Amino acid sequence: MHGNWKNMLPLRSYFIGILVVFMLFIMGFCIKYIDLMFQPKPTDCSLKAVEKSIELAHCERKLLINTGNGRKMALNVLTPWLAPIIWDGTFDINILDNQHNSTRIGLFVFAVKKYIRFLLPLLESAERYFMIGHNVTYYVFTDKVKEVVKPKMADGHTLQLHDVVADERWQDVSMRRMEILTVFTKEHMANEIDYLVCADVDMVFNDHVGVEILGDLVATIHPVFFLSEKGAFPYERRPISTAYIPHGHGDFYYMAALYGGKVDEIYKLSMACRKGIVEDKKKNIEAVWQEESHLNRYLVYNKPTKVLSPEYLWDSRFGNGQLIKKKRFLVVSKNNDKVRY
Ligand code: 4GW
Ligand code: MN
């Protein structure tokens, strides 16, 4: 066998020929593209790349946009009626602070019975994060005026304490807030402030909450339902209640722990909710989530001009927290034995 290698010579030169052609091809390729290989990657601004990125953005947005059932609509930055949904990064606080340099802002809080324990931590955290540098009045309604400890307050911040009687049933307490609002917005706040923010007392500010939340009528998306389908919202579904919302209606499920607006808008809102509560009571019914149900009903037919993302109402027990960059206003966990009626 080893004596026949000379016979294979033509085959060998054939292979060498192919190899040389192949190497020449590779070298040609390298010479043509070598400069491209060592150049820093340029930002691709060709028309094709721009088209591609528009296409991608379109696809991404398609995932977010309302697919007919409301899913993920809350992650958007505009509602279908073009009201802004406030997320971190959607506003420039310096511009807004300048626009609001003479705006007067009120914070309305209700604290009766054992809930008085939540008042001081809320106000102290407000002094750290709420409307810093602006004119603020805290309107506190309590049955324990004498027990209130005042926080150290910045210049331009004032605390008004108002006496209120605690209801017999806890369900009536939160509804009572609406009634107080109808009276106070008209008789006092209309002359004292421009915007009113209404909040639960079992909360603490945990990050910046400023003038970006001001608007004619403002409501906050409930942190439990921000990814839910519309059909899963816990609206009042019994037609007999004045808070009834038929299936297919409604946009978001809002939480009653934070809403606000111009004083006359809150007057109108509280009048409507109070009327609904009174009418239901006459029929001996109570909406499934008390005043929150009435608030949601009002906001379906009177669209808020600004919507706050769950950054503005968060509870560390809830899921999907990774989607919420800033947790600005937190629910305080309650030991029910210590706060129950
Ligand atoms: C059960 O025993 C209670 S007591 C449920 C509410 C209670 C309550 C509520 C209270 O004893 N005193 C009080 O001032 N409130 C006010 O109503 C307070 O401003 C509170 O933030 C608001 C709504 O009640 P909540 O915070 O317990 O409601 P959720 O659990 O929906 O945040
Ligand atoms: Mn609460």
mmCIF file of C-alpha atoms and ligand atoms in Angstrom:
data_model
loop_
_atom_site.group_PDB
_atom_site.id
_atom_site.type_symbol
_atom_site.label_atom_id
_atom_site.label_comp_id
_atom_site.label_asym_id
_atom_site.label_seq_id
_atom_site.Cartn_x
_atom_site.Cartn_y
_atom_site.Cartn_z
ATOM 1 C CA MET A 1 0.000 0.000 0.000
ATOM 2 C CA HIS A 2 2.715 2.444 1.027
ATOM 3 C CA GLY A 3 4.425 2.038 -2.361
ATOM 4 C CA ASN A 4 1.444 3.618 -4.225
ATOM 5 C CA TRP A 5 1.474 7.113 -2.758
ATOM 6 C CA LYS A 6 2.820 8.656 -5.994
ATOM 7 C CA ASN A 7 -0.416 7.586 -7.707
ATOM 8 C CA MET A 8 -2.335 9.893 -5.386
ATOM 9 C CA LEU A 9 -0.436 13.078 -6.389
ATOM 10 C CA PRO A 10 -3.105 14.489 -8.747
ATOM 11 C CA LEU A 11 -5.712 14.094 -6.014
ATOM 12 C CA ARG A 12 -3.426 15.890 -3.528
ATOM 13 C CA SER A 13 -2.851 18.905 -5.777
ATOM 14 C CA TYR A 14 -6.559 19.022 -6.364
ATOM 15 C CA PHE A 15 -7.153 19.394 -2.592
ATOM 16 C CA ILE A 16 -4.379 21.959 -2.232
ATOM 17 C CA GLY A 17 -5.981 23.933 -5.057
ATOM 18 C CA ILE A 18 -9.348 23.979 -3.293
ATOM 19 C CA LEU A 19 -7.649 24.975 -0.002
ATOM 20 C CA VAL A 20 -5.872 27.901 -1.631
ATOM 21 C CA VAL A 21 -9.077 29.150 -3.260
ATOM 22 C CA PHE A 22 -10.875 28.851 0.073
ATOM 23 C CA MET A 23 -8.097 30.765 1.905
ATOM 24 C CA LEU A 24 -8.101 33.470 -0.758
ATOM 25 C CA PHE A 25 -11.833 33.786 -0.283
ATOM 26 C CA ILE A 26 -11.471 34.138 3.510
ATOM 27 C CA MET A 27 -8.680 36.716 3.086
ATOM 28 C CA GLY A 28 -10.793 38.705 0.662
ATOM 29 C CA PHE A 29 -13.654 38.628 3.117
ATOM 30 C CA CYS A 30 -11.387 39.805 5.946
ATOM 31 C CA ILE A 31 -9.904 42.649 3.892
ATOM 32 C CA LYS A 32 -13.372 43.852 2.994
ATOM 33 C CA TYR A 33 -14.754 43.752 6.543
ATOM 34 C CA ILE A 34 -11.686 44.035 8.802
ATOM 35 C CA ASP A 35 -12.237 47.725 9.468
ATOM 36 C CA LEU A 36 -15.820 47.013 10.464
ATOM 37 C CA MET A 37 -14.682 44.248 12.833
ATOM 38 C CA PHE A 38 -12.405 46.578 14.805
ATOM 39 C CA GLN A 39 -14.538 49.696 14.768
ATOM 40 C CA PRO A 40 -16.507 50.466 17.928
ATOM 41 C CA LYS A 41 -20.106 49.459 17.309
ATOM 42 C CA PRO A 42 -21.805 52.586 16.003
ATOM 43 C CA THR A 43 -25.327 53.510 17.028
ATOM 44 C CA ASP A 44 -27.197 52.212 14.083
ATOM 45 C CA CYS A 45 -29.121 55.117 12.668
ATOM 46 C CA SER A 46 -29.885 53.688 9.296
ATOM 47 C CA LEU A 47 -33.468 53.915 8.157
ATOM 48 C CA LYS A 48 -33.747 50.152 8.482
ATOM 49 C CA ALA A 49 -32.684 50.240 12.137
ATOM 50 C CA VAL A 50 -35.109 53.037 12.930
ATOM 51 C CA GLU A 51 -37.905 51.081 11.283
ATOM 52 C CA LYS A 52 -36.895 48.021 13.274
ATOM 53 C CA SER A 53 -36.977 49.882 16.609
ATOM 54 C CA ILE A 54 -40.353 51.399 15.816
ATOM 55 C CA GLU A 55 -41.578 47.921 15.041
ATOM 56 C CA LEU A 56 -40.209 46.608 18.354
ATOM 57 C CA ALA A 57 -41.664 49.498 20.366
ATOM 58 C CA HIS A 58 -44.960 48.888 18.662
ATOM 59 C CA CYS A 59 -44.852 45.223 19.628
ATOM 60 C CA GLU A 60 -43.960 46.066 23.221
ATOM 61 C CA ARG A 61 -46.739 48.605 23.464
ATOM 62 C CA LYS A 62 -49.188 46.149 21.944
ATOM 63 C CA LEU A 63 -48.502 43.873 24.891
ATOM 64 C CA LEU A 64 -49.323 46.687 27.302
ATOM 65 C CA ILE A 65 -52.279 48.220 25.593
ATOM 66 C CA ASN A 66 -55.791 47.263 26.583
ATOM 67 C CA THR A 67 -56.613 44.059 24.811
ATOM 68 C CA GLY A 68 -60.290 44.469 25.416
ATOM 69 C CA ASN A 69 -60.340 43.149 28.954
ATOM 70 C CA GLY A 70 -58.337 45.882 30.671
ATOM 71 C CA ARG A 71 -55.385 43.617 31.439
ATOM 72 C CA LYS A 72 -52.117 45.529 31.941
ATOM 73 C CA MET A 73 -53.822 48.810 31.075
ATOM 74 C CA ALA A 74 -52.613 50.089 34.433
ATOM 75 C CA LEU A 75 -48.980 49.755 33.322
ATOM 76 C CA ASN A 76 -49.535 52.332 30.623
ATOM 77 C CA VAL A 77 -48.835 56.047 31.097
ATOM 78 C CA LEU A 78 -52.123 57.274 29.643
ATOM 79 C CA THR A 79 -55.695 56.196 30.250
ATOM 80 C CA PRO A 80 -57.958 55.626 27.224
ATOM 81 C CA TRP A 81 -59.401 59.107 27.877
ATOM 82 C CA LEU A 82 -55.859 60.533 27.809
ATOM 83 C CA ALA A 83 -55.395 61.288 31.499
ATOM 84 C CA PRO A 84 -51.818 60.702 32.678
ATOM 85 C CA ILE A 85 -51.064 57.691 34.849
ATOM 86 C CA ILE A 86 -48.283 58.822 37.159
ATOM 87 C CA TRP A 87 -45.274 56.506 37.322
ATOM 88 C CA ASP A 88 -41.700 57.255 38.298
ATOM 89 C CA GLY A 89 -39.972 58.917 35.348
ATOM 90 C CA THR A 90 -43.094 60.424 33.777
ATOM 91 C CA PHE A 91 -42.649 63.883 35.338
ATOM 92 C CA ASP A 92 -40.012 66.513 36.084
ATOM 93 C CA ILE A 93 -40.580 67.629 39.657
ATOM 94 C CA ASN A 94 -38.613 70.884 39.204
ATOM 95 C CA ILE A 95 -40.942 72.097 36.469
ATOM 96 C CA LEU A 96 -44.015 71.084 38.461
ATOM 97 C CA ASP A 97 -42.718 72.623 41.714
ATOM 98 C CA ASN A 98 -42.278 75.949 39.902
ATOM 99 C CA GLN A 99 -45.773 75.767 38.461
ATOM 100 C CA HIS A 100 -47.159 75.188 41.962
ATOM 101 C CA ASN A 101 -45.099 77.690 43.932
ATOM 102 C CA SER A 102 -48.190 79.388 45.354
ATOM 103 C CA THR A 103 -50.528 76.382 45.490
ATOM 104 C CA ARG A 104 -52.209 75.624 48.816
ATOM 105 C CA ILE A 105 -52.652 71.925 49.553
ATOM 106 C CA GLY A 106 -54.730 70.124 52.183
ATOM 107 C CA LEU A 107 -54.364 66.599 53.548
ATOM 108 C CA PHE A 108 -57.580 65.182 54.996
ATOM 109 C CA VAL A 109 -57.276 62.382 57.549
ATOM 110 C CA PHE A 110 -59.774 60.672 59.794
ATOM 111 C CA ALA A 111 -58.637 58.950 62.997
ATOM 112 C CA VAL A 112 -61.210 57.752 65.502
ATOM 113 C CA LYS A 113 -61.055 55.189 68.280
ATOM 114 C CA LYS A 114 -57.941 53.017 68.210
ATOM 115 C CA TYR A 115 -56.830 54.348 64.834
ATOM 116 C CA ILE A 116 -55.485 57.427 66.624
ATOM 117 C CA ARG A 117 -52.273 55.399 67.049
ATOM 118 C CA PHE A 118 -51.597 55.743 63.320
ATOM 119 C CA LEU A 119 -51.817 59.531 63.244
ATOM 120 C CA LEU A 120 -48.403 60.646 64.499
ATOM 121 C CA PRO A 121 -46.357 58.241 62.314
ATOM 122 C CA LEU A 122 -48.404 59.328 59.281
ATOM 123 C CA LEU A 123 -47.876 63.036 59.957
ATOM 124 C CA GLU A 124 -44.183 62.580 60.743
ATOM 125 C CA SER A 125 -43.653 60.705 57.489
ATOM 126 C CA ALA A 126 -45.648 63.409 55.669
ATOM 127 C CA GLU A 127 -43.180 65.989 56.978
ATOM 128 C CA ARG A 128 -40.408 63.950 55.360
ATOM 129 C CA TYR A 129 -41.993 63.164 51.991
ATOM 130 C CA PHE A 130 -45.308 64.936 51.330
ATOM 131 C CA MET A 131 -45.375 68.189 49.341
ATOM 132 C CA ILE A 132 -41.971 69.305 50.593
ATOM 133 C CA GLY A 133 -41.493 73.060 50.158
ATOM 134 C CA HIS A 134 -45.207 73.735 49.645
ATOM 135 C CA ASN A 135 -48.000 75.245 51.667
ATOM 136 C CA VAL A 136 -49.743 72.370 53.476
ATOM 137 C CA THR A 137 -52.660 72.170 55.899
ATOM 138 C CA TYR A 138 -53.373 68.892 57.689
ATOM 139 C CA TYR A 139 -57.094 68.503 58.389
ATOM 140 C CA VAL A 140 -57.381 65.888 61.107
ATOM 141 C CA PHE A 141 -60.772 64.649 62.294
ATOM 142 C CA THR A 142 -60.730 62.684 65.515
ATOM 143 C CA ASP A 143 -62.729 61.862 68.627
ATOM 144 C CA LYS A 144 -59.517 62.241 70.652
ATOM 145 C CA VAL A 145 -58.381 65.799 69.997
ATOM 146 C CA LYS A 146 -56.710 65.991 73.393
ATOM 147 C CA GLU A 147 -54.576 62.920 72.771
ATOM 148 C CA VAL A 148 -53.083 64.198 69.530
ATOM 149 C CA VAL A 149 -49.319 64.688 69.610
ATOM 150 C CA LYS A 150 -48.266 67.325 67.097
ATOM 151 C CA PRO A 151 -45.337 66.496 64.859
ATOM 152 C CA LYS A 152 -42.481 68.918 64.298
ATOM 153 C CA MET A 153 -43.647 70.805 61.226
ATOM 154 C CA ALA A 154 -41.882 72.775 58.499
ATOM 155 C CA ASP A 155 -42.647 76.459 57.883
ATOM 156 C CA GLY A 156 -45.814 76.855 55.875
ATOM 157 C CA HIS A 157 -47.317 73.665 57.306
ATOM 158 C CA THR A 158 -50.261 73.841 59.726
ATOM 159 C CA LEU A 159 -52.326 71.316 61.639
ATOM 160 C CA GLN A 160 -56.076 71.760 62.142
ATOM 161 C CA LEU A 161 -57.720 69.446 64.639
ATOM 162 C CA HIS A 162 -61.460 68.870 64.398
ATOM 163 C CA ASP A 163 -63.668 67.046 66.831
ATOM 164 C CA VAL A 164 -65.836 64.269 65.430
ATOM 165 C CA VAL A 165 -68.049 61.634 67.028
ATOM 166 C CA ALA A 166 -67.053 58.001 66.423
ATOM 167 C CA ASP A 167 -69.781 55.877 64.847
ATOM 168 C CA GLU A 168 -71.126 52.764 66.507
ATOM 169 C CA ARG A 169 -70.186 50.467 63.612
ATOM 170 C CA TRP A 170 -66.734 50.491 61.970
ATOM 171 C CA GLN A 171 -68.347 50.227 58.538
ATOM 172 C CA ASP A 172 -69.946 53.609 59.159
ATOM 173 C CA VAL A 173 -66.635 55.234 60.099
ATOM 174 C CA SER A 174 -65.143 55.237 56.625
ATOM 175 C CA MET A 175 -68.493 56.261 55.123
ATOM 176 C CA ARG A 176 -68.716 59.119 57.636
ATOM 177 C CA ARG A 177 -65.627 60.607 56.002
ATOM 178 C CA MET A 178 -67.703 61.368 52.907
ATOM 179 C CA GLU A 179 -70.276 63.248 54.937
ATOM 180 C CA ILE A 180 -67.625 65.306 56.725
ATOM 181 C CA LEU A 181 -66.089 66.112 53.340
ATOM 182 C CA THR A 182 -69.366 67.472 51.946
ATOM 183 C CA VAL A 183 -69.573 69.947 54.812
ATOM 184 C CA PHE A 184 -65.913 70.877 55.139
ATOM 185 C CA THR A 185 -65.010 71.284 51.483
ATOM 186 C CA LYS A 186 -67.812 73.805 51.027
ATOM 187 C CA GLU A 187 -67.620 75.704 54.305
ATOM 188 C CA HIS A 188 -63.927 75.793 55.137
ATOM 189 C CA MET A 189 -61.551 74.324 52.609
ATOM 190 C CA ALA A 190 -62.933 76.277 49.645
ATOM 191 C CA ASN A 191 -61.378 79.452 51.100
ATOM 192 C CA GLU A 192 -58.261 77.891 52.594
ATOM 193 C CA ILE A 193 -56.786 75.570 49.974
ATOM 194 C CA ASP A 194 -56.718 74.884 46.223
ATOM 195 C CA TYR A 195 -56.312 71.096 46.236
ATOM 196 C CA LEU A 196 -57.337 68.472 48.751
ATOM 197 C CA VAL A 197 -55.717 65.063 49.176
ATOM 198 C CA CYS A 198 -57.758 62.495 51.138
ATOM 199 C CA ALA A 199 -55.945 59.598 52.769
ATOM 200 C CA ASP A 200 -56.427 56.672 55.115
ATOM 201 C CA VAL A 201 -54.629 57.118 58.421
ATOM 202 C CA ASP A 202 -53.166 53.585 58.619
ATOM 203 C CA MET A 203 -50.455 54.607 56.142
ATOM 204 C CA VAL A 204 -46.925 56.040 56.034
ATOM 205 C CA PHE A 205 -45.129 58.015 53.358
ATOM 206 C CA ASN A 206 -42.020 56.105 52.323
ATOM 207 C CA ASP A 207 -40.788 58.139 49.331
ATOM 208 C CA HIS A 208 -41.480 61.390 47.495
ATOM 209 C CA VAL A 209 -45.168 62.329 47.054
ATOM 210 C CA GLY A 210 -45.388 65.833 45.631
ATOM 211 C CA VAL A 211 -47.331 68.179 43.387
ATOM 212 C CA GLU A 212 -47.245 65.633 40.551
ATOM 213 C CA ILE A 213 -50.330 64.101 42.199
ATOM 214 C CA LEU A 214 -52.372 67.312 41.973
ATOM 215 C CA GLY A 215 -55.122 67.572 39.395
ATOM 216 C CA ASP A 216 -58.817 68.373 39.058
ATOM 217 C CA LEU A 217 -59.879 64.852 40.026
ATOM 218 C CA VAL A 218 -57.276 62.262 40.999
ATOM 219 C CA ALA A 219 -57.621 58.613 42.002
ATOM 220 C CA THR A 220 -55.188 55.791 42.750
ATOM 221 C CA ILE A 221 -55.166 52.313 41.222
ATOM 222 C CA HIS A 222 -55.689 49.611 43.841
ATOM 223 C CA PRO A 223 -52.406 47.672 44.259
ATOM 224 C CA VAL A 224 -54.181 44.296 44.362
ATOM 225 C CA PHE A 225 -55.999 44.793 41.064
ATOM 226 C CA PHE A 226 -53.542 46.634 38.830
ATOM 227 C CA LEU A 227 -52.950 43.556 36.665
ATOM 228 C CA SER A 228 -56.445 42.128 36.989
ATOM 229 C CA GLU A 229 -58.946 41.728 34.253
ATOM 230 C CA LYS A 230 -61.927 44.058 34.457
ATOM 231 C CA GLY A 231 -64.277 41.229 35.267
ATOM 232 C CA ALA A 232 -62.294 40.531 38.451
ATOM 233 C CA PHE A 233 -62.669 44.049 39.886
ATOM 234 C CA PRO A 234 -64.647 43.914 43.157
ATOM 235 C CA TYR A 235 -67.142 46.580 42.098
ATOM 236 C CA GLU A 236 -70.617 46.520 43.614
ATOM 237 C CA ARG A 237 -72.490 44.178 41.272
ATOM 238 C CA ARG A 238 -75.973 44.203 42.821
ATOM 239 C CA PRO A 239 -78.227 46.490 40.761
ATOM 240 C CA ILE A 240 -80.202 47.384 43.896
ATOM 241 C CA SER A 241 -77.275 49.398 45.281
ATOM 242 C CA THR A 242 -76.575 52.930 44.062
ATOM 243 C CA ALA A 243 -72.905 51.894 43.785
ATOM 244 C CA TYR A 244 -73.817 49.303 41.108
ATOM 245 C CA ILE A 245 -71.449 49.067 38.147
ATOM 246 C CA PRO A 246 -72.610 46.752 35.337
ATOM 247 C CA HIS A 247 -70.177 44.226 33.877
ATOM 248 C CA GLY A 248 -68.180 45.730 31.035
ATOM 249 C CA HIS A 249 -68.204 49.210 32.579
ATOM 250 C CA GLY A 250 -65.288 50.735 34.489
ATOM 251 C CA ASP A 251 -61.619 51.136 33.730
ATOM 252 C CA PHE A 252 -59.611 50.582 36.897
ATOM 253 C CA TYR A 253 -60.383 49.516 40.438
ATOM 254 C CA TYR A 254 -59.440 52.505 42.593
ATOM 255 C CA MET A 255 -58.573 52.322 46.281
ATOM 256 C CA ALA A 256 -60.251 54.776 48.638
ATOM 257 C CA ALA A 257 -57.076 55.140 50.725
ATOM 258 C CA LEU A 258 -55.802 57.954 48.468
ATOM 259 C CA TYR A 259 -57.680 60.297 46.178
ATOM 260 C CA GLY A 260 -57.892 64.029 45.693
ATOM 261 C CA GLY A 261 -58.545 66.992 43.486
ATOM 262 C CA LYS A 262 -59.637 70.595 43.378
ATOM 263 C CA VAL A 263 -61.761 71.398 46.417
ATOM 264 C CA ASP A 264 -64.968 71.860 44.392
ATOM 265 C CA GLU A 265 -64.397 68.520 42.626
ATOM 266 C CA ILE A 266 -64.046 66.740 45.970
ATOM 267 C CA TYR A 267 -67.205 68.520 47.087
ATOM 268 C CA LYS A 268 -69.079 67.100 44.072
ATOM 269 C CA LEU A 269 -67.571 63.648 44.562
ATOM 270 C CA SER A 270 -68.381 63.503 48.273
ATOM 271 C CA MET A 271 -71.949 64.777 47.678
ATOM 272 C CA ALA A 272 -72.561 62.034 45.104
ATOM 273 C CA CYS A 273 -71.080 59.293 47.304
ATOM 274 C CA ARG A 274 -72.923 60.498 50.389
ATOM 275 C CA LYS A 275 -76.222 60.572 48.498
ATOM 276 C CA GLY A 276 -75.623 56.996 47.331
ATOM 277 C CA ILE A 277 -74.773 55.814 50.845
ATOM 278 C CA VAL A 278 -77.920 57.434 52.294
ATOM 279 C CA GLU A 279 -80.161 55.961 49.576
ATOM 280 C CA ASP A 280 -78.694 52.496 50.135
ATOM 281 C CA LYS A 281 -79.210 52.810 53.884
ATOM 282 C CA LYS A 282 -82.894 53.604 53.322
ATOM 283 C CA LYS A 283 -83.143 50.263 51.512
ATOM 284 C CA ASN A 284 -81.173 48.650 54.306
ATOM 285 C CA ILE A 285 -78.252 47.725 52.087
ATOM 286 C CA GLU A 286 -74.567 48.545 52.222
ATOM 287 C CA ALA A 287 -72.216 48.448 49.248
ATOM 288 C CA VAL A 288 -69.728 45.576 49.230
ATOM 289 C CA TRP A 289 -66.704 47.770 50.010
ATOM 290 C CA GLN A 290 -68.600 50.646 51.637
ATOM 291 C CA GLU A 291 -67.482 54.103 50.476
ATOM 292 C CA GLU A 292 -64.822 52.602 48.181
ATOM 293 C CA SER A 293 -67.642 51.068 46.091
ATOM 294 C CA HIS A 294 -69.380 54.441 45.836
ATOM 295 C CA LEU A 295 -66.094 56.145 44.953
ATOM 296 C CA ASN A 296 -65.512 53.622 42.161
ATOM 297 C CA ARG A 297 -69.033 54.092 40.840
ATOM 298 C CA TYR A 298 -68.562 57.891 40.746
ATOM 299 C CA LEU A 299 -65.236 57.579 38.929
ATOM 300 C CA VAL A 300 -66.628 55.300 36.222
ATOM 301 C CA TYR A 301 -68.979 58.068 35.102
ATOM 302 C CA ASN A 302 -66.806 61.046 36.114
ATOM 303 C CA LYS A 303 -63.394 60.113 34.781
ATOM 304 C CA PRO A 304 -60.422 61.240 36.851
ATOM 305 C CA THR A 305 -58.191 63.768 35.118
ATOM 306 C CA LYS A 306 -55.118 62.068 36.587
ATOM 307 C CA VAL A 307 -54.554 58.512 37.781
ATOM 308 C CA LEU A 308 -51.876 57.501 40.284
ATOM 309 C CA SER A 309 -50.054 54.205 39.735
ATOM 310 C CA PRO A 310 -49.697 51.738 42.625
ATOM 311 C CA GLU A 311 -46.413 53.500 43.496
ATOM 312 C CA TYR A 312 -48.738 55.791 45.442
ATOM 313 C CA LEU A 313 -50.477 53.015 47.358
ATOM 314 C CA TRP A 314 -48.529 49.932 48.191
ATOM 315 C CA ASP A 315 -48.757 47.144 50.709
ATOM 316 C CA SER A 316 -45.652 45.008 51.199
ATOM 317 C CA ARG A 317 -47.846 41.899 51.524
ATOM 318 C CA PHE A 318 -48.956 42.185 47.894
ATOM 319 C CA GLY A 319 -47.429 40.446 44.887
ATOM 320 C CA ASN A 320 -45.791 41.910 41.756
ATOM 321 C CA GLY A 321 -43.835 44.429 43.839
ATOM 322 C CA GLN A 322 -40.917 44.126 41.408
ATOM 323 C CA LEU A 323 -42.988 46.120 38.891
ATOM 324 C CA ILE A 324 -43.252 49.013 41.344
ATOM 325 C CA LYS A 325 -39.977 50.947 41.407
ATOM 326 C CA LYS A 326 -40.878 53.423 44.127
ATOM 327 C CA LYS A 327 -43.150 52.513 46.995
ATOM 328 C CA ARG A 328 -44.166 55.991 48.025
ATOM 329 C CA PHE A 329 -47.142 55.464 50.345
ATOM 330 C CA LEU A 330 -47.369 52.246 52.323
ATOM 331 C CA VAL A 331 -50.146 50.519 54.224
ATOM 332 C CA VAL A 332 -49.108 49.947 57.843
ATOM 333 C CA SER A 333 -49.645 46.347 58.842
ATOM 334 C CA LYS A 334 -52.287 46.086 61.533
ATOM 335 C CA ASN A 335 -52.515 43.862 64.513
ATOM 336 C CA ASN A 336 -56.280 43.518 64.358
ATOM 337 C CA ASP A 337 -56.640 42.983 68.103
ATOM 338 C CA LYS A 338 -55.088 46.349 68.786
ATOM 339 C CA VAL A 339 -57.156 48.379 66.312
ATOM 340 C CA ARG A 340 -60.490 46.551 66.051
ATOM 341 C CA TYR A 341 -63.682 48.251 67.149
HETATM 342 C C1 4GW B 1 -62.510 47.244 62.219
HETATM 343 O O1 4GW B 1 -62.650 47.026 63.366
HETATM 344 C C2 4GW B 1 -62.249 48.605 61.761
HETATM 345 S S1 4GW B 1 -61.983 49.927 62.736
HETATM 346 C C3 4GW B 1 -62.161 48.982 60.464
HETATM 347 C C4 4GW B 1 -61.888 50.362 60.270
HETATM 348 C C5 4GW B 1 -61.783 51.029 61.449
HETATM 349 C C6 4GW B 1 -61.500 52.443 61.618
HETATM 350 C C7 4GW B 1 -61.267 53.234 60.475
HETATM 351 C C8 4GW B 1 -61.381 53.047 62.897
HETATM 352 O O2 4GW B 1 -61.566 52.444 63.943
HETATM 353 N N1 4GW B 1 -61.057 54.380 62.974
HETATM 354 C C9 4GW B 1 -60.829 55.128 61.852
HETATM 355 O O3 4GW B 1 -60.518 56.317 61.993
HETATM 356 N N2 4GW B 1 -60.970 54.558 60.607
HETATM 357 C C10 4GW B 1 -60.744 55.412 59.422
HETATM 358 O O4 4GW B 1 -61.278 54.806 58.267
HETATM 359 C C11 4GW B 1 -59.254 55.609 59.193
HETATM 360 O O5 4GW B 1 -59.014 56.840 58.555
HETATM 361 C C12 4GW B 1 -58.968 54.458 58.236
HETATM 362 O O6 4GW B 1 -57.758 54.636 57.553
HETATM 363 C C13 4GW B 1 -60.205 54.525 57.356
HETATM 364 C C14 4GW B 1 -60.493 53.243 56.569
HETATM 365 O O7 4GW B 1 -60.426 52.121 57.404
HETATM 366 P P1 4GW B 1 -59.273 51.031 57.194
HETATM 367 O O8 4GW B 1 -57.994 51.754 56.998
HETATM 368 O O9 4GW B 1 -59.311 50.030 58.282
HETATM 369 O O10 4GW B 1 -59.753 50.360 55.840
HETATM 370 P P2 4GW B 1 -58.813 49.432 54.938
HETATM 371 O O11 4GW B 1 -58.507 48.201 55.726
HETATM 372 O O12 4GW B 1 -59.661 49.168 53.713
HETATM 373 O O13 4GW B 1 -57.565 50.192 54.605
HETATM 374 MN MN MN B 2 -56.529 51.732 55.465
#
